[in-house]
Tab-separated table of C-alpha atoms in Angstrom:
chain	number	residue	atom	x	y	z
Q	1	MET	CA	-33.376	88.184	123.009
Q	2	HIS	CA	-32.281	91.648	124.157
Q	3	GLU	CA	-35.067	93.269	122.128
Q	4	VAL	CA	-37.678	90.995	123.748
Q	5	MET	CA	-36.339	91.753	127.232
Q	6	GLU	CA	-36.394	95.499	126.581
Q	7	LEU	CA	-39.996	95.249	125.333
Q	8	LEU	CA	-41.100	93.277	128.410
Q	9	GLU	CA	-39.324	95.691	130.758
Q	10	GLU	CA	-41.144	98.594	129.135
Q	11	GLU	CA	-44.516	96.823	129.450
Q	12	THR	CA	-44.037	95.913	133.138
Q	13	LYS	CA	-42.403	99.055	134.501
Q	14	ASP	CA	-45.728	100.356	135.948
Q	15	PHE	CA	-46.846	97.119	137.624
Q	16	GLY	CA	-45.874	98.360	141.092
Q	17	ALA	CA	-43.417	95.495	141.579
Q	18	VAL	CA	-39.789	94.732	140.775
Q	19	ILE	CA	-39.802	92.404	137.751
Q	20	GLU	CA	-36.496	91.130	136.385
Q	21	PHE	CA	-35.896	89.347	133.076
Q	22	PHE	CA	-32.933	87.086	132.357
Q	23	GLU	CA	-31.567	85.379	129.293
Q	24	PRO	CA	-31.489	81.570	129.201
Q	25	PRO	CA	-28.078	80.058	130.005
Q	26	ALA	CA	-25.586	79.903	127.151
Q	27	ILE	CA	-25.157	76.160	127.812
Q	28	PRO	CA	-28.404	74.349	128.790
Q	29	GLY	CA	-28.075	72.839	132.247
Q	30	PHE	CA	-25.444	75.296	133.502
Q	31	GLY	CA	-27.507	77.505	135.788
Q	32	SER	CA	-30.992	78.890	135.389
Q	33	SER	CA	-30.166	82.057	133.449
Q	34	GLY	CA	-27.530	83.678	131.291
Q	35	GLY	CA	-25.002	86.225	132.472
Q	36	PHE	CA	-23.375	85.468	135.808
Q	37	SER	CA	-24.610	83.914	139.048
Q	38	LEU	CA	-22.976	83.910	142.468
Q	39	ARG	CA	-23.628	83.596	146.178
Q	40	LEU	CA	-22.721	85.931	149.022
Q	41	LEU	CA	-21.560	83.706	151.908
Q	42	ASP	CA	-21.615	84.354	155.647
Q	43	LYS	CA	-18.689	82.277	156.908
Q	44	THR	CA	-18.884	83.674	160.432
Q	45	ASN	CA	-22.195	81.951	161.304
Q	46	GLU	CA	-22.654	84.709	163.889
Q	47	VAL	CA	-24.584	87.365	161.946
Q	48	ASP	CA	-28.387	87.411	162.111
Q	49	TYR	CA	-30.476	87.601	158.953
Q	50	HIS	CA	-31.202	91.327	159.251
Q	51	GLU	CA	-27.499	92.176	159.503
Q	52	PHE	CA	-26.800	89.784	156.625
Q	53	GLU	CA	-29.414	91.615	154.540
Q	54	LYS	CA	-27.705	94.940	155.294
Q	55	ILE	CA	-24.309	93.600	154.155
Q	56	ASN	CA	-25.908	92.079	151.055
Q	57	ASN	CA	-27.581	95.384	150.135
Q	58	GLU	CA	-24.314	97.295	150.574
Q	59	PHE	CA	-22.593	94.777	148.330
Q	60	MET	CA	-25.336	95.148	145.703
Q	61	ASP	CA	-25.082	98.959	145.825
Q	62	ALA	CA	-21.332	98.732	145.220
Q	63	LEU	CA	-21.874	96.355	142.303
Q	64	ARG	CA	-24.403	98.700	140.675
Q	65	LYS	CA	-21.730	101.406	140.516
Q	66	ARG	CA	-19.564	99.306	138.223
Q	67	LYS	CA	-20.019	100.056	134.528
Q	68	GLU	CA	-19.310	96.430	133.585
Q	69	LEU	CA	-22.499	95.148	135.297
Q	70	THR	CA	-26.207	95.506	134.633
Q	71	GLY	CA	-29.476	93.770	135.512
Q	72	LEU	CA	-28.343	93.009	139.076
Q	73	PHE	CA	-30.873	91.236	141.265
Q	74	THR	CA	-30.766	89.384	144.591
Q	75	PHE	CA	-33.279	86.876	145.931
Q	76	PHE	CA	-32.453	87.448	149.597
Q	77	ALA	CA	-34.666	89.670	151.741
Q	78	ALA	CA	-35.204	89.636	155.504
Q	79	ASN	CA	-38.220	91.983	155.630
Q	80	TYR	CA	-41.023	89.562	154.834
Q	81	PRO	CA	-43.960	89.681	157.344
Q	82	GLN	CA	-43.894	86.612	159.560
Q	83	TYR	CA	-45.434	85.284	162.783
Q	84	GLU	CA	-43.300	83.725	165.466
Q	85	LEU	CA	-44.861	81.170	167.831
Q	86	LYS	CA	-43.306	81.649	171.245
Q	87	ILE	CA	-43.982	78.698	173.570
Q	88	ASP	CA	-43.530	78.754	177.329
Q	89	ASN	CA	-42.128	75.320	178.076
Q	90	LYS	CA	-42.673	75.513	181.833
Q	91	ILE	CA	-46.375	76.331	181.553
Q	92	ALA	CA	-46.820	73.630	178.887
Q	93	MET	CA	-45.225	71.055	181.206
Q	94	GLN	CA	-47.442	72.183	184.122
Q	95	LYS	CA	-50.512	71.610	181.971
Q	96	GLY	CA	-49.205	68.183	180.875
Q	97	VAL	CA	-48.745	69.164	177.224
Q	98	SER	CA	-45.968	67.613	175.178
Q	99	ILE	CA	-44.354	70.209	172.920
Q	100	GLY	CA	-43.763	67.639	170.186
Q	101	LYS	CA	-47.373	66.488	170.171
Q	102	ALA	CA	-48.598	70.094	170.360
Q	103	MET	CA	-46.618	71.057	167.227
Q	104	GLU	CA	-47.729	67.890	165.422
Q	105	ASN	CA	-51.374	68.639	166.256
Q	106	LEU	CA	-50.983	72.278	165.169
Q	107	ASN	CA	-49.472	71.126	161.875
Q	108	ILE	CA	-52.512	68.923	161.264
Q	109	LEU	CA	-55.009	71.647	162.160
Q	110	ILE	CA	-53.416	74.402	160.073
Q	111	GLY	CA	-52.141	72.189	157.282
Q	112	SER	CA	-53.390	68.661	156.777
Q	113	THR	CA	-52.466	65.018	157.114
Q	114	TYR	CA	-53.378	62.036	154.969
Q	115	GLU	CA	-55.295	59.413	156.980
Q	116	GLN	CA	-56.532	56.774	154.594
Q	117	GLY	CA	-58.445	56.211	151.380
Q	118	PHE	CA	-61.561	54.389	150.300
Q	119	THR	CA	-63.162	53.247	147.057
Q	120	ARG	CA	-66.691	54.283	146.184
Q	121	PHE	CA	-68.590	54.543	142.893
Q	122	GLY	CA	-65.639	52.910	141.170
Q	123	ARG	CA	-63.247	55.679	142.230
Q	124	PHE	CA	-60.565	56.006	144.925
Q	125	PHE	CA	-60.996	58.864	147.424
Q	126	LYS	CA	-58.302	60.165	149.781
Q	127	VAL	CA	-59.156	61.309	153.304
Q	128	TYR	CA	-57.277	64.291	154.773
Q	129	THR	CA	-57.713	65.657	158.292
Q	130	GLN	CA	-57.525	69.405	158.971
Q	131	ALA	CA	-59.428	72.174	160.733
Q	132	ALA	CA	-62.339	73.781	158.917
Q	133	PRO	CA	-61.428	76.958	156.976
Q	134	GLU	CA	-63.348	79.260	159.343
Q	135	TYR	CA	-61.141	78.106	162.258
Q	136	ARG	CA	-57.784	78.829	160.550
Q	137	ARG	CA	-58.509	81.963	158.552
Q	138	TYR	CA	-56.565	84.519	160.632
Q	139	PRO	CA	-53.371	84.266	162.731
Q	140	SER	CA	-55.417	85.036	165.851
Q	141	ASP	CA	-57.417	81.835	165.256
Q	142	LEU	CA	-54.387	79.856	166.444
Q	143	GLU	CA	-55.069	80.950	170.008
Q	144	ASN	CA	-58.542	79.404	169.833
Q	145	LEU	CA	-57.278	75.940	168.939
Q	146	PHE	CA	-56.870	73.133	171.491
Q	147	VAL	CA	-54.563	70.185	172.109
Q	148	LYS	CA	-54.959	67.172	174.408
Q	149	ASN	CA	-52.649	66.821	177.400
Q	150	ASP	CA	-51.415	63.596	178.978
Q	151	LYS	CA	-54.704	63.299	180.969
Q	152	GLY	CA	-56.919	63.618	177.885
Q	153	GLU	CA	-58.027	67.150	178.731
Q	154	MET	CA	-58.326	69.848	176.055
Q	155	VAL	CA	-55.827	72.652	176.664
Q	156	PRO	CA	-55.990	75.897	174.606
Q	157	TYR	CA	-52.835	76.918	172.820
Q	158	SER	CA	-53.292	80.470	174.114
Q	159	SER	CA	-52.472	79.238	177.642
Q	160	PHE	CA	-48.853	78.423	176.806
Q	161	MET	CA	-48.220	79.996	173.369
Q	162	LYS	CA	-48.003	83.592	172.129
Q	163	ILE	CA	-48.018	84.915	168.550
Q	164	ILE	CA	-45.438	87.633	167.821
Q	165	LYS	CA	-45.518	89.576	164.567
Q	166	ARG	CA	-42.053	90.209	163.091
Q	167	GLN	CA	-40.064	90.344	159.858
Q	168	GLY	CA	-37.714	87.688	158.555
Q	169	PRO	CA	-36.233	86.085	155.431
Q	170	ASN	CA	-38.573	84.672	152.819
Q	171	GLU	CA	-36.342	81.616	152.451
Q	172	LEU	CA	-33.173	80.252	154.003
Q	173	THR	CA	-30.588	79.042	151.510
Q	174	ARG	CA	-27.267	77.358	152.211
Q	175	TYR	CA	-24.195	77.055	150.053
Q	176	ASN	CA	-21.414	74.787	151.288
Q	177	MET	CA	-23.133	74.848	154.721
Q	178	TYR	CA	-22.987	78.671	154.941
Q	179	ASN	CA	-25.879	81.116	154.951
Q	180	SER	CA	-26.006	82.570	151.453
Q	181	ALA	CA	-27.743	85.123	149.269
Q	182	ALA	CA	-28.206	84.376	145.567
Q	183	ILE	CA	-27.208	87.173	143.161
Q	184	ARG	CA	-27.839	87.291	139.405
Q	185	GLY	CA	-26.864	89.780	136.730
Q	186	LEU	CA	-25.653	90.424	133.194
Q	187	PRO	CA	-22.530	92.036	131.752
Q	188	ALA	CA	-23.170	95.538	130.424
Q	189	GLU	CA	-23.148	96.222	126.696
Q	190	GLY	CA	-19.638	95.977	125.319
Q	191	TYR	CA	-18.343	93.820	128.188
Q	192	THR	CA	-17.959	90.061	128.550
Q	193	THR	CA	-18.818	87.775	131.451
Q	194	GLY	CA	-15.084	87.614	132.122
Q	195	ASP	CA	-15.019	91.394	132.622
Q	196	ALA	CA	-18.076	91.115	134.902
Q	197	ILE	CA	-16.465	88.373	136.999
Q	198	ALA	CA	-13.279	90.431	137.413
Q	199	ALA	CA	-15.334	93.492	138.446
Q	200	ILE	CA	-17.315	91.494	141.038
Q	201	GLN	CA	-14.127	90.029	142.504
Q	202	ALA	CA	-12.631	93.520	142.813
Q	203	VAL	CA	-15.756	94.858	144.559
Q	204	ALA	CA	-15.831	91.851	146.925
Q	205	ARG	CA	-12.251	92.539	148.005
Q	206	GLU	CA	-13.028	96.198	148.674
Q	207	VAL	CA	-16.500	96.080	150.242
Q	208	LEU	CA	-17.120	92.785	152.035
Q	209	PRO	CA	-16.232	92.693	155.750
Q	210	LYS	CA	-14.080	90.005	157.303
Q	211	GLY	CA	-15.757	86.612	157.372
Q	212	PHE	CA	-17.789	87.196	154.190
Q	213	ASP	CA	-16.940	85.874	150.773
Q	214	ILE	CA	-18.449	85.114	147.364
Q	215	ALA	CA	-18.838	81.785	145.573
Q	216	TRP	CA	-19.697	81.220	141.933
Q	217	GLU	CA	-22.308	78.814	140.637
Q	218	GLY	CA	-23.609	77.598	137.308
Q	219	LEU	CA	-21.538	78.457	134.248
Q	220	SER	CA	-19.801	81.263	136.169
Q	221	TYR	CA	-18.234	78.637	138.455
Q	222	ASP	CA	-16.324	77.013	135.582
Q	223	GLU	CA	-15.535	80.346	133.947
Q	224	ALA	CA	-14.085	81.826	137.156
Q	225	ARG	CA	-11.967	78.727	137.774
Q	226	ARG	CA	-10.547	78.563	134.276
Q	227	GLY	CA	-9.662	82.247	133.992
Q	228	ASN	CA	-8.547	83.865	130.735
Q	229	GLU	CA	-7.687	80.743	128.774
Q	230	ALA	CA	-8.332	82.522	125.464
Q	231	LEU	CA	-5.087	84.488	125.932
Q	232	TYR	CA	-3.085	81.300	126.422
Q	233	ILE	CA	-4.758	79.655	123.425
Q	234	PHE	CA	-3.909	82.681	121.283
Q	235	LEU	CA	-0.274	82.576	122.441
Q	236	VAL	CA	-0.081	78.858	121.653
Q	237	VAL	CA	-1.419	79.562	118.160
Q	238	VAL	CA	1.164	82.310	117.584
Q	239	VAL	CA	4.031	80.107	118.844
Q	240	PHE	CA	2.874	77.248	116.620
Q	241	VAL	CA	2.780	79.526	113.565
Q	242	TYR	CA	6.234	80.853	114.451
Q	243	LEU	CA	7.728	77.356	114.661
Q	244	VAL	CA	6.172	76.343	111.339
Q	245	LEU	CA	7.560	79.462	109.634
Q	246	ALA	CA	10.954	78.994	111.257
Q	247	ALA	CA	11.098	75.469	109.828
Q	248	GLN	CA	9.942	76.660	106.416
Q	249	TYR	CA	12.400	79.576	106.140
Q	250	GLU	CA	15.165	77.817	108.120
Q	251	SER	CA	15.601	80.996	110.125
Q	252	PHE	CA	14.557	82.172	113.574
Q	253	ILE	CA	14.508	85.842	112.495
Q	254	ILE	CA	12.614	85.944	109.182
Q	255	PRO	CA	9.300	84.619	110.717
Q	256	PHE	CA	9.024	87.847	112.723
Q	257	ALA	CA	8.315	89.650	109.450
Q	258	VAL	CA	5.103	87.621	109.277
Q	259	LEU	CA	4.165	87.657	112.989
Q	260	LEU	CA	4.648	91.395	113.497
Q	261	SER	CA	2.213	92.116	110.679
Q	262	LEU	CA	-0.612	90.509	112.717
Q	263	PRO	CA	-1.127	93.237	115.410
Q	264	VAL	CA	-2.545	95.610	112.780
Q	265	GLY	CA	-5.284	93.120	111.935
Q	266	ILE	CA	-5.960	92.341	115.608
Q	267	PHE	CA	-6.351	96.058	116.290
Q	268	GLY	CA	-8.807	96.278	113.403
Q	269	SER	CA	-10.784	93.371	114.859
Q	270	PHE	CA	-11.181	95.047	118.263
Q	271	LEU	CA	-11.926	98.386	116.610
Q	272	MET	CA	-14.752	96.823	114.587
Q	273	LEU	CA	-16.179	95.091	117.685
Q	274	LYS	CA	-16.111	98.382	119.596
Q	275	TRP	CA	-17.761	100.256	116.742
Q	276	MET	CA	-20.495	97.610	116.456
Q	277	GLY	CA	-21.068	97.563	120.239
Q	278	LEU	CA	-20.260	93.848	120.494
Q	279	ALA	CA	-18.486	91.960	123.266
Q	280	ASN	CA	-15.119	90.212	123.132
Q	281	ASP	CA	-16.607	86.756	123.692
Q	282	ILE	CA	-15.802	83.270	122.408
Q	283	TYR	CA	-17.092	84.152	118.931
Q	284	ALA	CA	-14.722	87.128	118.679
Q	285	GLN	CA	-11.825	84.979	119.891
Q	286	ILE	CA	-12.546	82.380	117.216
Q	287	GLY	CA	-12.411	85.184	114.671
Q	288	LEU	CA	-9.031	86.318	116.049
Q	289	ILE	CA	-7.558	82.838	115.771
Q	290	MET	CA	-8.851	82.630	112.203
Q	291	LEU	CA	-7.219	86.001	111.462
Q	292	VAL	CA	-3.811	84.640	112.443
Q	293	GLY	CA	-4.001	82.176	109.588
Q	294	LEU	CA	-5.577	84.514	107.035
Q	295	LEU	CA	-3.320	87.505	107.642
Q	296	GLY	CA	-0.332	85.227	108.036
Q	297	LYS	CA	-1.138	83.796	104.596
Q	298	ASN	CA	-0.955	87.287	103.055
Q	299	ALA	CA	2.386	87.942	104.706
Q	300	VAL	CA	3.737	84.545	103.642
Q	301	LEU	CA	2.874	85.279	99.987
Q	302	ILE	CA	5.090	88.379	100.002
Q	303	VAL	CA	7.894	87.050	102.211
Q	304	GLU	CA	8.156	83.720	100.383
Q	305	PHE	CA	8.531	85.395	96.986
Q	306	ALA	CA	11.048	87.903	98.371
Q	307	ILE	CA	13.147	85.101	99.894
Q	308	GLN	CA	13.213	83.237	96.588
Q	309	ARG	CA	14.305	86.366	94.698
Q	310	ASN	CA	16.989	87.033	97.301
Q	311	GLN	CA	18.320	83.484	96.969
Q	312	GLN	CA	18.424	83.969	93.201
Q	313	GLY	CA	20.805	86.889	93.710
Q	314	ALA	CA	18.562	89.931	93.987
Q	315	PRO	CA	19.398	92.446	96.759
Q	316	ILE	CA	17.137	92.387	99.830
Q	317	LEU	CA	15.558	95.761	99.059
Q	318	GLN	CA	14.825	94.827	95.458
Q	319	ALA	CA	13.466	91.423	96.553
Q	320	ALA	CA	11.092	93.115	99.031
Q	321	ILE	CA	9.845	95.570	96.381
Q	322	GLU	CA	9.301	92.839	93.803
Q	323	GLY	CA	7.476	90.685	96.349
Q	324	ALA	CA	5.109	93.546	97.152
Q	325	LYS	CA	4.452	94.266	93.472
Q	326	VAL	CA	3.922	90.689	92.328
Q	327	ARG	CA	1.741	89.626	95.256
Q	328	PHE	CA	-0.276	92.852	95.518
Q	329	ARG	CA	-3.142	91.820	93.213
Q	330	PRO	CA	-3.547	88.205	94.486
Q	331	ILE	CA	-3.652	89.418	98.093
Q	332	LEU	CA	-6.287	92.068	97.400
Q	333	MET	CA	-8.367	89.670	95.285
Q	334	THR	CA	-8.522	86.872	97.879
Q	335	SER	CA	-8.834	89.191	100.889
Q	336	PHE	CA	-11.667	91.329	99.547
Q	337	ALA	CA	-13.498	88.232	98.301
Q	338	PHE	CA	-13.340	86.900	101.880
Q	339	ILE	CA	-14.485	90.255	103.291
Q	340	ALA	CA	-17.464	90.296	100.920
Q	341	GLY	CA	-18.421	86.834	102.133
Q	342	LEU	CA	-18.470	88.096	105.746
Q	343	ILE	CA	-20.960	90.900	105.091
Q	344	PRO	CA	-24.059	88.647	105.501
Q	345	LEU	CA	-22.780	87.627	108.945
Q	346	VAL	CA	-22.212	91.245	110.000
Q	347	VAL	CA	-25.761	92.341	109.062
Q	348	SER	CA	-27.513	89.119	110.146
Q	349	THR	CA	-30.763	89.208	112.149
Q	350	GLY	CA	-32.970	86.695	113.920
Q	351	PRO	CA	-32.005	83.844	116.273
Q	352	GLY	CA	-28.255	83.616	116.842
Q	353	ALA	CA	-27.675	87.010	115.243
Q	354	ILE	CA	-25.347	88.260	118.003
Q	355	GLY	CA	-22.996	85.322	117.554
Q	356	ASN	CA	-22.998	85.728	113.769
Q	357	ARG	CA	-22.386	89.456	114.008
Q	358	THR	CA	-19.575	89.002	116.502
Q	359	ILE	CA	-17.577	86.428	114.564
Q	360	GLY	CA	-18.279	88.241	111.281
Q	361	SER	CA	-17.306	91.683	112.621
Q	362	SER	CA	-14.178	90.325	114.303
Q	363	ALA	CA	-12.951	88.711	111.095
Q	364	LEU	CA	-14.077	91.546	108.775
Q	365	GLY	CA	-12.488	94.373	110.764
Q	366	GLY	CA	-9.213	92.533	111.213
Q	367	MET	CA	-9.055	91.392	107.592
Q	368	LEU	CA	-9.866	94.829	106.189
Q	369	LEU	CA	-7.339	96.769	108.250
Q	370	GLY	CA	-4.745	94.003	108.083
Q	371	THR	CA	-4.963	93.801	104.295
Q	372	VAL	CA	-4.900	97.542	103.611
Q	373	PHE	CA	-1.932	98.212	105.885
Q	374	GLY	CA	-0.348	94.780	105.530
Q	375	VAL	CA	0.651	95.224	101.888
Q	376	LEU	CA	2.529	98.359	103.002
Q	377	ILE	CA	4.030	97.068	106.248
Q	378	ILE	CA	5.041	93.497	105.309
Q	379	PRO	CA	7.725	94.430	102.695
Q	380	GLY	CA	9.301	96.824	105.182
Q	381	LEU	CA	9.264	94.182	107.915
Q	382	TYR	CA	10.886	91.683	105.583
Q	383	TYR	CA	13.605	94.178	104.689
Q	384	VAL	CA	14.382	94.867	108.370
Q	385	PHE	CA	14.530	91.235	109.498
Q	386	ALA	CA	16.217	90.012	106.318
Q	387	LYS	CA	18.978	92.562	106.960
Q	388	LEU	CA	19.297	91.266	110.523
Q	389	ALA	CA	19.494	87.671	109.327
Q	390	ASP	CA	21.814	88.415	106.416
Q	391	GLY	CA	25.124	86.582	106.867
Q	392	ARG	CA	24.161	85.045	110.220
Q	393	LYS	CA	24.284	81.283	110.655
Q	394	LEU	CA	23.506	79.150	113.667
Q	395	ILE	CA	25.641	76.290	112.317
Q	396	ARG	CA	29.098	76.621	110.792
Q	397	ASP	CA	29.165	75.932	107.041
Q	398	GLU	CA	25.356	75.850	107.025
Q	399	GLU	CA	23.755	75.470	103.616
Q	400	LEU	CA	21.307	78.281	102.933
Q	401	SER	CA	19.315	76.445	100.297
Q	402	PRO	CA	16.852	73.829	101.599
Q	403	LEU	CA	17.943	70.192	101.420
Q	404	SER	CA	14.768	69.177	99.613
Q	405	GLU	CA	15.341	71.729	96.860
Q	406	ASP	CA	18.998	70.625	96.506
Q	407	PHE	CA	17.837	67.053	96.134
Q	408	VAL	CA	15.290	67.993	93.508
Q	409	GLU	CA	17.837	70.115	91.624
Q	410	SER	CA	20.462	67.364	91.719
Q	411	ALA	CA	17.926	64.776	90.567
Q	412	SER	CA	16.773	67.008	87.722
Q	413	ARG	CA	20.392	67.741	86.809
Q	414	GLU	CA	21.201	64.042	86.628
Q	415	SER	CA	18.131	63.330	84.507
Q	416	LEU	CA	19.089	66.222	82.208
Q	417	LEU	CA	22.630	64.854	81.800
Q	418	LYS	CA	21.268	61.409	80.967
Q	419	ARG	CA	18.984	62.899	78.331
Q	420	LEU	CA	21.884	64.889	76.840
Q	421	GLN	CA	23.992	61.737	76.701
Q	422	LYS	CA	21.184	59.866	74.924
Q	423	VAL	CA	20.756	62.707	72.446
Q	424	THR	CA	24.524	62.752	71.808
Q	425	ILE	CA	24.616	59.009	71.203
Q	426	LEU	CA	21.655	59.199	68.818
Q	427	LYS	CA	23.304	62.000	66.878
Q	428	ARG	CA	26.516	59.963	66.552
Q	429	LYS	CA	24.595	56.921	65.314
Q	430	ASN	CA	22.717	59.028	62.757
Q	431	SER	CA	25.938	60.594	61.497
Q	432	ARG	CA	27.561	57.160	61.080
Q	433	LYS	CA	24.580	55.901	59.095
Q	434	LYS	CA	24.807	58.863	56.745
Q	435	GLU	CA	28.481	58.183	56.178
């Protein structure tokens, strides 16, 4: 899409007109174009259209200075050539002309009105009434038109009406009953629509005079209202992972050895996005959430083995070293197999390529950096937090071994004793038979 827009902009740059191109909306039905869309509102209802245009242009100039924004365009302009019909009511009344009938007659002469229809030759024909083209070709022709007064006399419009040439808005748009100017644009390369919305809000606070405000529309309306929900979703994911690990390890300290290994991978994800020139959008955020599980899995492999060795009597340092050695090859094998599977997404082309590149680059960069540094950092993190948790109990006389494992061990011990008893009995019977 960006390549097509750049090609069209290059082809139309010498047309002598301002031609803007916009992407289709990300969600069909939410607005008429991609990027962001907003309205500049005049809440004073006291400013004329020319002053409103000046304020709108100043606002647009301030927006163009922000590096987060590009492709800015406004549909409001108050410099379109227009003709104002100025009617002298007193003279019209003296001549017996009704202003309402005069405007209705002028509308028919310049435009048209449907009178009736008839059927001929097996077809239906509509009849419209209007002045002949030669009598409504130029604005000055209006002064040569006539209207009937209340006595049935023909009165020229020029006797009570003047034509004044002026400039005005091409269209009048309202938003929540306020005069408004529509503004469209796109986030610059490397920035998201969230960054663009924050930049516009900052400029509006600095530049707009009292009584003027902005309002969002289309997809930007929902995005501005919801704010940065991705951050809260990511925090919920991290808290959920922490609670699961705390239940698994029966410790509130050991899970930090897994969680604190994640920032390295997250940094790698953002570094890869920056290097590829991609935005931190919903695709990148999906990749980050996926990284929490994938990198957390690598950390769990090392920490779980180290905890088991520590419970079997090995010192914490030795358990951490053994966990790193034993789990080194499985972690590299699974991680690099996943990274190889992401390469087609990173180099994808065609429709939807930006989304594929974003989610692929986010996951690949985070997985690569998180794996390379994770196998070095995770054992050290386990050693630190295992030392902090060593000898500490939340409950007096707390059992360190999990209840499920104790149950399994006791059940297996009982079954082993029963088997030994059976073997002993069989041996005694065999010995008696021999005797």
